[in-house]
Short mmCIF file of C-alpha atoms and ligand atoms in Angstrom, two decimals:
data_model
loop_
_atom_site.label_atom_id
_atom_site.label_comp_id
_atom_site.label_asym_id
_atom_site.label_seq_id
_atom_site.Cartn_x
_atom_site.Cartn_y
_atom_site.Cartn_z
CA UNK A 202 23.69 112.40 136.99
CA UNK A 203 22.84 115.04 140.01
CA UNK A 204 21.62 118.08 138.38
CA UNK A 205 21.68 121.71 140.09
CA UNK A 206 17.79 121.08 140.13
CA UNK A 207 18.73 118.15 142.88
CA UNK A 208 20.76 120.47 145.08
CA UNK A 209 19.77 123.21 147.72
CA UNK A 210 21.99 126.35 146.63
CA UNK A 211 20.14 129.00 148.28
CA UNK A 212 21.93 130.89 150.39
CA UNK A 213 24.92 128.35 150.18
CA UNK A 214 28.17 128.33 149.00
CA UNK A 215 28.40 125.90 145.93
CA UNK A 216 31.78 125.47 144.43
CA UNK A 217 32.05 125.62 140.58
CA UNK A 218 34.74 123.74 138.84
CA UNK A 219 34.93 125.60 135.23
CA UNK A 220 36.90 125.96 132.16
CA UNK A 221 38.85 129.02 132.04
CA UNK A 222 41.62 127.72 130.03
CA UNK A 223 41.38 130.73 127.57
CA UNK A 224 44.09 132.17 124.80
CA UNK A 225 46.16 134.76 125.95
CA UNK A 226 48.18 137.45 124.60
CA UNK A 227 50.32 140.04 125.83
CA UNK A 228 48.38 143.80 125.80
CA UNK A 229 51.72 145.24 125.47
CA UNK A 230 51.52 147.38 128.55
CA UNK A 231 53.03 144.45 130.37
CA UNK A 232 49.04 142.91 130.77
CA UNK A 233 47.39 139.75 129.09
CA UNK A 234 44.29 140.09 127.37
CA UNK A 235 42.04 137.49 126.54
CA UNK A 236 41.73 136.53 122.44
CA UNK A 237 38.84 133.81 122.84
CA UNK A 238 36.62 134.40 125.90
CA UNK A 239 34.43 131.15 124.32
CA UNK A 240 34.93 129.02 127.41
CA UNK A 241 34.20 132.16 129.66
CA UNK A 242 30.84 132.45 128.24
CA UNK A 243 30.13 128.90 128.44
CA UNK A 244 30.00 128.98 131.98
CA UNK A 245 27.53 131.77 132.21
CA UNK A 246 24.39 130.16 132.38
CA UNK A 247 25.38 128.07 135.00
CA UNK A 248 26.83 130.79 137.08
CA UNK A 249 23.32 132.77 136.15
CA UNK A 250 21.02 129.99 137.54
CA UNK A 251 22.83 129.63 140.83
CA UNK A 252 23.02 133.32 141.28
CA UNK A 253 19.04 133.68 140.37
CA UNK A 254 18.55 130.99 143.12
CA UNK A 255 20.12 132.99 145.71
CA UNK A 256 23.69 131.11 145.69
CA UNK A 257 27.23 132.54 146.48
CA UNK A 258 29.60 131.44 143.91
CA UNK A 259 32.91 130.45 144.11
CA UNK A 260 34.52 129.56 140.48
CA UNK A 261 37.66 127.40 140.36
CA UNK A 262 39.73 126.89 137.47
CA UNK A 263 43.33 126.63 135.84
CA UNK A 264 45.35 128.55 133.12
CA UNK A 265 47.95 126.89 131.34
CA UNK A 266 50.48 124.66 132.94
CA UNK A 267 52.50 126.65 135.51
CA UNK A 268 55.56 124.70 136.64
CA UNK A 269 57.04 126.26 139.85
CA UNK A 270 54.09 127.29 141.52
CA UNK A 271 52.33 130.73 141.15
CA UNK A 272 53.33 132.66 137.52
CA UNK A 273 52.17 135.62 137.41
CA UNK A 274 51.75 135.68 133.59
CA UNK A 275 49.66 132.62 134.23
CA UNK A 276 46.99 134.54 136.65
CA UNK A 277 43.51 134.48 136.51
CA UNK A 278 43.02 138.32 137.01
CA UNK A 279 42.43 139.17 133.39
CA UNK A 280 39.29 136.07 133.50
CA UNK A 281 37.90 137.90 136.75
CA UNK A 282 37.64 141.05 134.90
CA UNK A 283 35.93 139.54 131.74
CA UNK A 284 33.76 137.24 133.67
CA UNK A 285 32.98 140.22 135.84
CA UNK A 286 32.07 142.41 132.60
CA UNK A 287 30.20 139.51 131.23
CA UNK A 288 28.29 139.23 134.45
CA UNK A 289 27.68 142.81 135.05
CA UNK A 290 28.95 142.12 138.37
CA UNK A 291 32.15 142.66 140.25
CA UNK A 292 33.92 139.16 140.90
CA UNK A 293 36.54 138.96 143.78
CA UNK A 294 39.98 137.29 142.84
CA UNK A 295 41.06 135.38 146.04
CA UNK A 296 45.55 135.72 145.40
CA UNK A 297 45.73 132.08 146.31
CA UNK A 298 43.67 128.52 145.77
CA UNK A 299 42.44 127.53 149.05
CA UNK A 300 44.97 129.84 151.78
CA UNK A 301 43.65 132.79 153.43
CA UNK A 302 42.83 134.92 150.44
CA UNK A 303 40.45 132.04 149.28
CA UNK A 304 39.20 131.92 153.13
CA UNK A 305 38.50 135.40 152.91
CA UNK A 306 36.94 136.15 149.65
CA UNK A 307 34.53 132.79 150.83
CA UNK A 308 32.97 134.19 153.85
CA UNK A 309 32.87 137.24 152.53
CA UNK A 310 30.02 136.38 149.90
CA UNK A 311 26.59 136.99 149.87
CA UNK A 312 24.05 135.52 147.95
CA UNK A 313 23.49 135.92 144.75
CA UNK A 314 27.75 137.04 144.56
CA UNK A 315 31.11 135.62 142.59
CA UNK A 316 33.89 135.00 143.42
CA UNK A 317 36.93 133.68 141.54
CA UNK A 318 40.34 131.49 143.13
CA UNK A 319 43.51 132.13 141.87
CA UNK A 320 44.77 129.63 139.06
CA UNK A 321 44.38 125.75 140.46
CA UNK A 322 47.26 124.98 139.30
CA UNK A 323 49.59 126.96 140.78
CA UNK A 324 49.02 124.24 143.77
CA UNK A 325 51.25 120.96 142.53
CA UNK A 326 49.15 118.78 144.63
CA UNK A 327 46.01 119.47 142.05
CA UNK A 328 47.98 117.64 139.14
CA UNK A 329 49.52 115.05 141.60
CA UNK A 330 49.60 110.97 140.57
CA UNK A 331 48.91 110.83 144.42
CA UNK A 332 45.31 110.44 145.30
CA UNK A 333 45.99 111.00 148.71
CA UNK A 334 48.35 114.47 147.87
CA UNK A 335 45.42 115.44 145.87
CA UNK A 336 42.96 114.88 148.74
CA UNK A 337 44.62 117.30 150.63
CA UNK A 338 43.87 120.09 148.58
CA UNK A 339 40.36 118.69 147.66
CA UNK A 340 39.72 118.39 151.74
CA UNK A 341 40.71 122.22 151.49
CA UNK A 342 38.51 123.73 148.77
CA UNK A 343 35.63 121.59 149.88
CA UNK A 344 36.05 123.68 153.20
CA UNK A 345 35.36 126.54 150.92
CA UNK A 346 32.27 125.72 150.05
CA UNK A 347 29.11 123.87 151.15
CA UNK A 348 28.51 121.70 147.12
CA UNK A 349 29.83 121.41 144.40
CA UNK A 350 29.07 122.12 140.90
CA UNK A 351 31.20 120.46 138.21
CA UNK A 352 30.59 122.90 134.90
CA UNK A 353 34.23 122.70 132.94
CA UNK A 354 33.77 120.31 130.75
CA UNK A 355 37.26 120.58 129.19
CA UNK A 356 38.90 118.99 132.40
CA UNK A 357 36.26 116.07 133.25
CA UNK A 358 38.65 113.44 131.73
CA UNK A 359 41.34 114.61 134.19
CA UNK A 360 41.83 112.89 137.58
CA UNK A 361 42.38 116.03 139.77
CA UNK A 362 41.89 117.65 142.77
CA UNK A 363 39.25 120.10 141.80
CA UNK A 364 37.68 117.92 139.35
CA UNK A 365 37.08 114.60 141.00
CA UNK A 366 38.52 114.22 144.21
CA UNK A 367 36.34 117.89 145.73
CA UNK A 368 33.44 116.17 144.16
CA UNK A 369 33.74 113.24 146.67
CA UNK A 370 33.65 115.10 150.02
CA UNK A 371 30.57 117.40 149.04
CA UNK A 372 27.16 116.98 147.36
CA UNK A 373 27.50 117.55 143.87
CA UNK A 374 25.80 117.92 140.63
CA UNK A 375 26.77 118.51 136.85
CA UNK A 376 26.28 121.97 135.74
CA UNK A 377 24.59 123.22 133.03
CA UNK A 378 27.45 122.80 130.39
CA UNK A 379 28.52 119.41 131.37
CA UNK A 380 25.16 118.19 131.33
CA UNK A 381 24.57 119.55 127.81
CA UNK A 382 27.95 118.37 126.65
CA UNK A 383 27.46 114.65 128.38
CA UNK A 384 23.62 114.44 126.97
CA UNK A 385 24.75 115.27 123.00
CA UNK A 386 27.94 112.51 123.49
CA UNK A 387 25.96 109.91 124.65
CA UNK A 388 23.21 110.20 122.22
CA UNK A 389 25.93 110.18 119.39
CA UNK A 390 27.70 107.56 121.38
CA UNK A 391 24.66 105.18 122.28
CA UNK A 392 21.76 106.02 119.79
CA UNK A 393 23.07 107.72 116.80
CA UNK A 394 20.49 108.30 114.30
CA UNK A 395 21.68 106.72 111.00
CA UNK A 396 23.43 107.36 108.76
CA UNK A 397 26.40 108.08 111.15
CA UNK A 398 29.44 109.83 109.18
CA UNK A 399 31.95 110.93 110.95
CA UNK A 400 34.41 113.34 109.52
CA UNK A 401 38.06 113.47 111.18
CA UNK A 402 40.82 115.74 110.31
CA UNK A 403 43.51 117.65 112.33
CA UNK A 404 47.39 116.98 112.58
CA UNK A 405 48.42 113.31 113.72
CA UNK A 406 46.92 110.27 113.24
CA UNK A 407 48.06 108.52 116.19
CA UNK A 408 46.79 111.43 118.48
CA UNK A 409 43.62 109.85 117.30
CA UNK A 410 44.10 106.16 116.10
CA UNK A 411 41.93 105.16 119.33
CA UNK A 412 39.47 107.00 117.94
CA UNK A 413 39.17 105.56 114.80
CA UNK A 414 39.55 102.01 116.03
CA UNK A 415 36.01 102.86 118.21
CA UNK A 416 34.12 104.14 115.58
CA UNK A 417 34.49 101.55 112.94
CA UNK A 418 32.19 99.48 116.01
CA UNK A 419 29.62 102.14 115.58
CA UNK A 420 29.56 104.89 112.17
CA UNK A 421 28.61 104.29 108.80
CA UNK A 422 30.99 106.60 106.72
CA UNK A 423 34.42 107.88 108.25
CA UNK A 424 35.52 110.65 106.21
CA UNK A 425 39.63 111.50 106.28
CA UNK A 426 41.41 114.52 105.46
CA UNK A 427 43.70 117.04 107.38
CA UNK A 428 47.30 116.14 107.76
CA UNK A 429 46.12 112.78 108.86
CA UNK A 430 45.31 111.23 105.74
CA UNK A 431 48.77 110.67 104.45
CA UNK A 432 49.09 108.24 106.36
CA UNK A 433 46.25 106.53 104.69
CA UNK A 434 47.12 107.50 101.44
CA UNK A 435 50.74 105.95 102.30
CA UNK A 436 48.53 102.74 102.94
CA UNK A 437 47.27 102.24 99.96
CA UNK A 438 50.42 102.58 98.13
CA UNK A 439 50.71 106.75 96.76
CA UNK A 440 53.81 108.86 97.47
CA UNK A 441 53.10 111.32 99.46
CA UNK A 442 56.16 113.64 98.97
CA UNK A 443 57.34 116.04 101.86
CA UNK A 444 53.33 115.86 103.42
CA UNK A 445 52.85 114.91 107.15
CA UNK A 446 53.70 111.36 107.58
CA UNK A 447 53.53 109.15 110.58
CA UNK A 448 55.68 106.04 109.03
CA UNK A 449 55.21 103.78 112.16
CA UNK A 450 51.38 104.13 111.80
CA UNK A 451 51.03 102.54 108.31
CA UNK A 452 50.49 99.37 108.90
CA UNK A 453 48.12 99.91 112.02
CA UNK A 454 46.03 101.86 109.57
CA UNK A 455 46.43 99.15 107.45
CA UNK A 456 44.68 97.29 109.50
CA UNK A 457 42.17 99.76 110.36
CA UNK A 458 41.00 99.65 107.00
CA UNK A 459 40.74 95.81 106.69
CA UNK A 460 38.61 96.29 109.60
CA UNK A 461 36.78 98.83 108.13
CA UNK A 462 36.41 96.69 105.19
CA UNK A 463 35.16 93.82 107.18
CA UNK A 464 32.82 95.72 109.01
CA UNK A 465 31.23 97.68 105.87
CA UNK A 466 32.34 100.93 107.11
CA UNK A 467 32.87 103.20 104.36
CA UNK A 468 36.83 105.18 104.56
CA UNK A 469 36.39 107.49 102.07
CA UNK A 470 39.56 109.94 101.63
CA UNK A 471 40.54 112.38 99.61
CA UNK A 472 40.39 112.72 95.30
CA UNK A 473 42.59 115.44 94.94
CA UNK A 474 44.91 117.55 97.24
CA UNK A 475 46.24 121.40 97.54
CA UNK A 476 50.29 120.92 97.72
CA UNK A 477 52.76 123.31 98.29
CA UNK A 478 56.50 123.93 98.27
CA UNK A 479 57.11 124.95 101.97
CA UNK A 480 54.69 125.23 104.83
CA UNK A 481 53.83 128.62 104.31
CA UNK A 482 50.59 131.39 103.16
CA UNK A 483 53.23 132.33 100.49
CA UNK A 484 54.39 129.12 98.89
CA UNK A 485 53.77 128.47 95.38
CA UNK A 486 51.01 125.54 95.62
CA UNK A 487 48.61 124.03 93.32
CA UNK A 488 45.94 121.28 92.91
CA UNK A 489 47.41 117.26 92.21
CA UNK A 490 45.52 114.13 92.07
CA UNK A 491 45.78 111.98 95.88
CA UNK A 492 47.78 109.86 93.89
CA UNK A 493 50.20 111.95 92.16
CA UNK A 494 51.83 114.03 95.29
CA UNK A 495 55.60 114.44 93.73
CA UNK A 496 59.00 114.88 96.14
CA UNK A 497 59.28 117.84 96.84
CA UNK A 498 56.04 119.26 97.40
CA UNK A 499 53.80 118.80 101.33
CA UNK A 500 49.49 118.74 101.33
CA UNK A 501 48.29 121.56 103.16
CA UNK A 502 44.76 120.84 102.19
CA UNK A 503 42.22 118.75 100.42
CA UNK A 504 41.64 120.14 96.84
CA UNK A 505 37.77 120.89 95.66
CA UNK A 506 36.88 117.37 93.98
CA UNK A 507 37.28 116.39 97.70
CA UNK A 508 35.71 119.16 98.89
CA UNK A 509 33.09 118.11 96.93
CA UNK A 510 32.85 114.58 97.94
CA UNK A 511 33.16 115.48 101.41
CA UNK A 512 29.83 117.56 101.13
CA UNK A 513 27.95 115.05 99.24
CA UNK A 514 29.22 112.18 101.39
CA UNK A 515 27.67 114.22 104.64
CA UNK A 516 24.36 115.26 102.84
CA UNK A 517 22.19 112.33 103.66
CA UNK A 518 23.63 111.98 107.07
CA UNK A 519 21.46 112.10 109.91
CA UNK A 520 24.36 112.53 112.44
CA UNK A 521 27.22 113.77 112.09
CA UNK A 522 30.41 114.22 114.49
CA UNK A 523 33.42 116.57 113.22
CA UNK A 524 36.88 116.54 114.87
CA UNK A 525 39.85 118.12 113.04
CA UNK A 526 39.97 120.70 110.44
CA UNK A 527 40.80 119.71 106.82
CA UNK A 528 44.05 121.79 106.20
CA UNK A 529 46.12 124.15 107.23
CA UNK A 530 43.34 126.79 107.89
CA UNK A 531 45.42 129.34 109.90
CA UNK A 532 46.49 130.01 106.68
CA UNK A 533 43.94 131.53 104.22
CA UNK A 534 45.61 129.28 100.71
CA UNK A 535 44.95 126.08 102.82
CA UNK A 536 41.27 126.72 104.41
CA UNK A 537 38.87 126.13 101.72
CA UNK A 538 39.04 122.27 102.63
CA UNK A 539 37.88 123.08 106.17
CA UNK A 540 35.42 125.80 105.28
CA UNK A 541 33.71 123.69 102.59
CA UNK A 542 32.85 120.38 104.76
CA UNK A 543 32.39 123.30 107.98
CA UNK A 544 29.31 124.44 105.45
CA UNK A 545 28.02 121.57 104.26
CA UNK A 546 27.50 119.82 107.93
CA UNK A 547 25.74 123.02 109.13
CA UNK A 548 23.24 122.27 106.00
CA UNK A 549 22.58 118.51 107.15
CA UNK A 550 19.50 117.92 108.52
CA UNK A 551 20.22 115.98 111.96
CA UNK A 552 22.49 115.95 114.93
CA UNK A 553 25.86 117.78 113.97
CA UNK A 554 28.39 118.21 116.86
CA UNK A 555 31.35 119.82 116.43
CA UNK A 556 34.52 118.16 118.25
CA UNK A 557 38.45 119.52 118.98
CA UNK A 558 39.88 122.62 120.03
CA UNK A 559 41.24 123.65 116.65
CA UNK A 560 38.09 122.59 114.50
CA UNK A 561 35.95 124.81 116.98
CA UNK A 562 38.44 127.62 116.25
CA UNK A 563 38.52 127.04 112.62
CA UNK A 564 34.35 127.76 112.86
CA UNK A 565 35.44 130.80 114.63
CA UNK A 566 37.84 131.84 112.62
CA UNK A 567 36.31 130.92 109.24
CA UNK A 568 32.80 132.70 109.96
CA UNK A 569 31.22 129.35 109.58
CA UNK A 570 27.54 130.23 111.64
CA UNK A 571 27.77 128.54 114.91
CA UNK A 572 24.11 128.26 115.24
CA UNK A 573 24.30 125.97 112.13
CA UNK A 574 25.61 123.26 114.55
CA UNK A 575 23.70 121.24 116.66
CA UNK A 576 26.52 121.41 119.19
CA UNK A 577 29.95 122.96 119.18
CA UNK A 578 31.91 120.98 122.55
CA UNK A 579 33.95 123.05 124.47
CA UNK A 580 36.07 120.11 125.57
CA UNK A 581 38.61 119.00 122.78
CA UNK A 582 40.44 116.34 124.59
CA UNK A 583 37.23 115.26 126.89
CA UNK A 584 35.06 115.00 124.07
CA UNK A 585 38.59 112.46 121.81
CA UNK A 586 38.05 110.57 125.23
CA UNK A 587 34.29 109.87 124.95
CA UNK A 588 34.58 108.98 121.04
CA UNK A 589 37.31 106.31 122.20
CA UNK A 590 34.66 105.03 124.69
CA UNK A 591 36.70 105.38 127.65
CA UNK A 592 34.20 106.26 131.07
CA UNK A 593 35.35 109.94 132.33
CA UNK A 594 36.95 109.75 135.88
CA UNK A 595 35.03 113.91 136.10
CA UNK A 596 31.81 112.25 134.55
CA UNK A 597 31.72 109.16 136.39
CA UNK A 598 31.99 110.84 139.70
CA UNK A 599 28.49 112.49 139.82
CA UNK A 600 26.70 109.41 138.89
CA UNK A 601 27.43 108.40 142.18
P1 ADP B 900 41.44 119.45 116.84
O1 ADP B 900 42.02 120.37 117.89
O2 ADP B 900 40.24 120.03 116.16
O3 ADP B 900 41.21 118.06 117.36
P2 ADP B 900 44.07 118.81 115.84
O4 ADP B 900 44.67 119.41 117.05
O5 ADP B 900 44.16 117.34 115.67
O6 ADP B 900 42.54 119.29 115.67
O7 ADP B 900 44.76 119.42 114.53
C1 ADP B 900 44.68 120.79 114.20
C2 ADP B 900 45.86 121.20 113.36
O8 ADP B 900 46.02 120.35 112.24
C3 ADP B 900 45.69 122.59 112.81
O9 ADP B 900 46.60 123.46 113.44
C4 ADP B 900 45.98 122.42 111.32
O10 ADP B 900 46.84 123.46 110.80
C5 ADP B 900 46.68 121.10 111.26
N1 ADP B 900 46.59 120.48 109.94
C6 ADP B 900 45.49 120.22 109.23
N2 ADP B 900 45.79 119.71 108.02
C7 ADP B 900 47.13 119.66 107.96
C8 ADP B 900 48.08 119.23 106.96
N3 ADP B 900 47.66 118.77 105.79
N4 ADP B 900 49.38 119.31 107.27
C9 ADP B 900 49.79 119.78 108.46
N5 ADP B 900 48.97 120.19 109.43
C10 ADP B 900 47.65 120.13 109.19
MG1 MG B 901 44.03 120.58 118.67
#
């Protein structure tokens, strides 16, 4: 992969796909403000080195999923205004993606300067199935700018207009952040150091069956908890009363365990669970065996035999890849599952990479200490993508 080392920046105007996909929430005085400015930082060191070398940057990005066109609750003004704090450094906000505003706000750079588009998306032909509707827009941002930097990692298994099609009608590196992210996957993808545990949690199992069906190729130990692991204990034979149940994936996973099986990969899911009444901080709840779930009553978290098997089972590891948090950790009753295997990766003594939106949130959240992690991705869905083994349409495009 082109790094920003390969291109010639100075004085030019290099084009920065990032990831400013950040939670929002209403200020009440009819503004948003930004909860999580994670992905905002991210960015920064890439914006940093091109601005050291004398560059004029011009950031591209998209906010939610606007439907009609421009929404004005789905602007990027409040990112500007953080990214320009962040920068110590006022950073223009063109009021379109590639029109006159974006014309403008280009030629008016100078080196070393920012400069932000308006939300990507609010131009359909970014999203569009049509590669040659998507050119269109690509042929206009590349007219922006003289190369282009691809830095949001979050987006580089998307097929779009700013992502991949830009990066075919200028020069084009990875940034900072996409290298980093791309170097850590493909160590844990290609050369993990052994033993290789994996630990997956999070909602549905068939958001992440692919996943599972490439790792048994490659881990040692796949660890199972969150709401997903009804489903395997549904497998084996236990009631699982009201918990989260995906009946239609029982007898893949069924399968996935023969194969595991076969292959000597280690399953290992959960002793003991934390059930409740209703899906709530206030329901009464208690600790059952995996076995003995009764009607009535949903698993909101693994219980602490688990939690205790889930530390030891990670303790030897020398890698180890988290995606998915182990209960309902929004709520404080059901956290102690995800807080307890959060702790005892960040004491393993190897690679540790952190994987998924909500499990990097859950760190967050939690007060788990980030710098315990080898690597906490910014990219939920890119980095589900890689684990499957499926080549990234943003990635593959600056090996070229
Ligand atoms: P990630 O974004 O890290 O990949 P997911 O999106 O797959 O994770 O899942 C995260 C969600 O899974 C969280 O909102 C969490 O509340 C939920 N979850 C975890 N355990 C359970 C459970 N036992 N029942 C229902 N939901 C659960
Ligand atoms: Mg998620």
């Amino acid at each position: 992969m082109q790094t920003i080392d390969d291109l010639d920046v100075a004085g030019r105007r290099v084009l920065v796909r990032a990831d400013f996909n950040v939670p929002l929430e209403d200020a009440g005085d009819g503004t948003r403000r930004i909860t999580d400015d994670g992905r905002i930082r991210a960015v920064l060191p890439t914006v940093e080195l091109l601005r050291s070398r004398g560059a004029r940057v011009i950031l591209v990005a998209h906010l939610g999923r606007p439907k009609n066109g421009p929404d004005p609750a789905l602007s990027l003004a409040p990112v500007a205004a953080r990214l320009g704090e962040l920068l110590a450094a006022p950073v223009a906000l063109a009021s379109d993606v590639s029109g006159e505003s974006a014309k403008q706000v280009s030629a008016a750079l100078m080196d070393g300067q920012v400069a932000l588009l308006e939300n990507v998306r609010f131009d359909s032909r970014e999203t569009s199935k049509d590669a040659a509707v998507r050119g269109q827009l690509a042929a206009e941002l590349a007219a922006l700018a003289d190369v282009f930097v691809s830095d949001g990692f979050g987006v580089v298994h998307r097929e779009q207009a700013s992502v991949t099609d830009v990066a075919r009608l200028l020069p084009h590196a990875a940034g900072l952040l996409v290298l980093s992210e791309a170097k850590i996957f493909g160590k844990v993808l290609h050369n993990p150091e052994r033993p290789y545990v994996v630990v997956l949690g999070g909602s549905k199992v068939s958001d992440k069956l692919g996943v599972i069906q490439n790792l048994l190729t490659s881990v040692d130990r796949l660890l199972v908890g969150g709401g997903m692991c009804f489903t395997f204990l549904a497998a084996l034979g236990y009631g699982v009363g009201s918990s989260l149940l995906e009946v239609d994936q029982i007898d893949t996973v069924k399968g996935l365990m023969a194969d595991a099986q076969a292959r000597g990969v280690s399953i290992v899911l959960p002793l003991d669970v934390v059930v409740a009444t209703a899906f709530s901080a206030d329901a009464e709840h208690k600790v059952v065996a995996a076995d003995s779930i009764e009607d009535g009553w949903l698993g909101l978290d693994i219980g602490p035999l688990t939690r205790a098997l889930f530390a030891q089972s990670v303790s030897d590891a020398r890698t180890v890849v988290w995606n998915g948090p182990m209960g309902v950790f929004e709520m404080a009753p059901y956290a102690e599952g995800t807080r307890a295997v959060a702790e005892a990766i960040t004491h393993v003594d190897g690679l540790t990479v952190v994987g998924g939106g909500d499990s990097a949130a859950a760190v967050r959240l939690l007060g788990i200490d980030e710098s315990g992690f080898t690597h906490i991705s910014t990219g939920g869905g890119a980095s589900l993508e890689l684990l499957e083994g499926r080549v990234l349409p943003g990635l593959a495009v600056l090996e070229d």
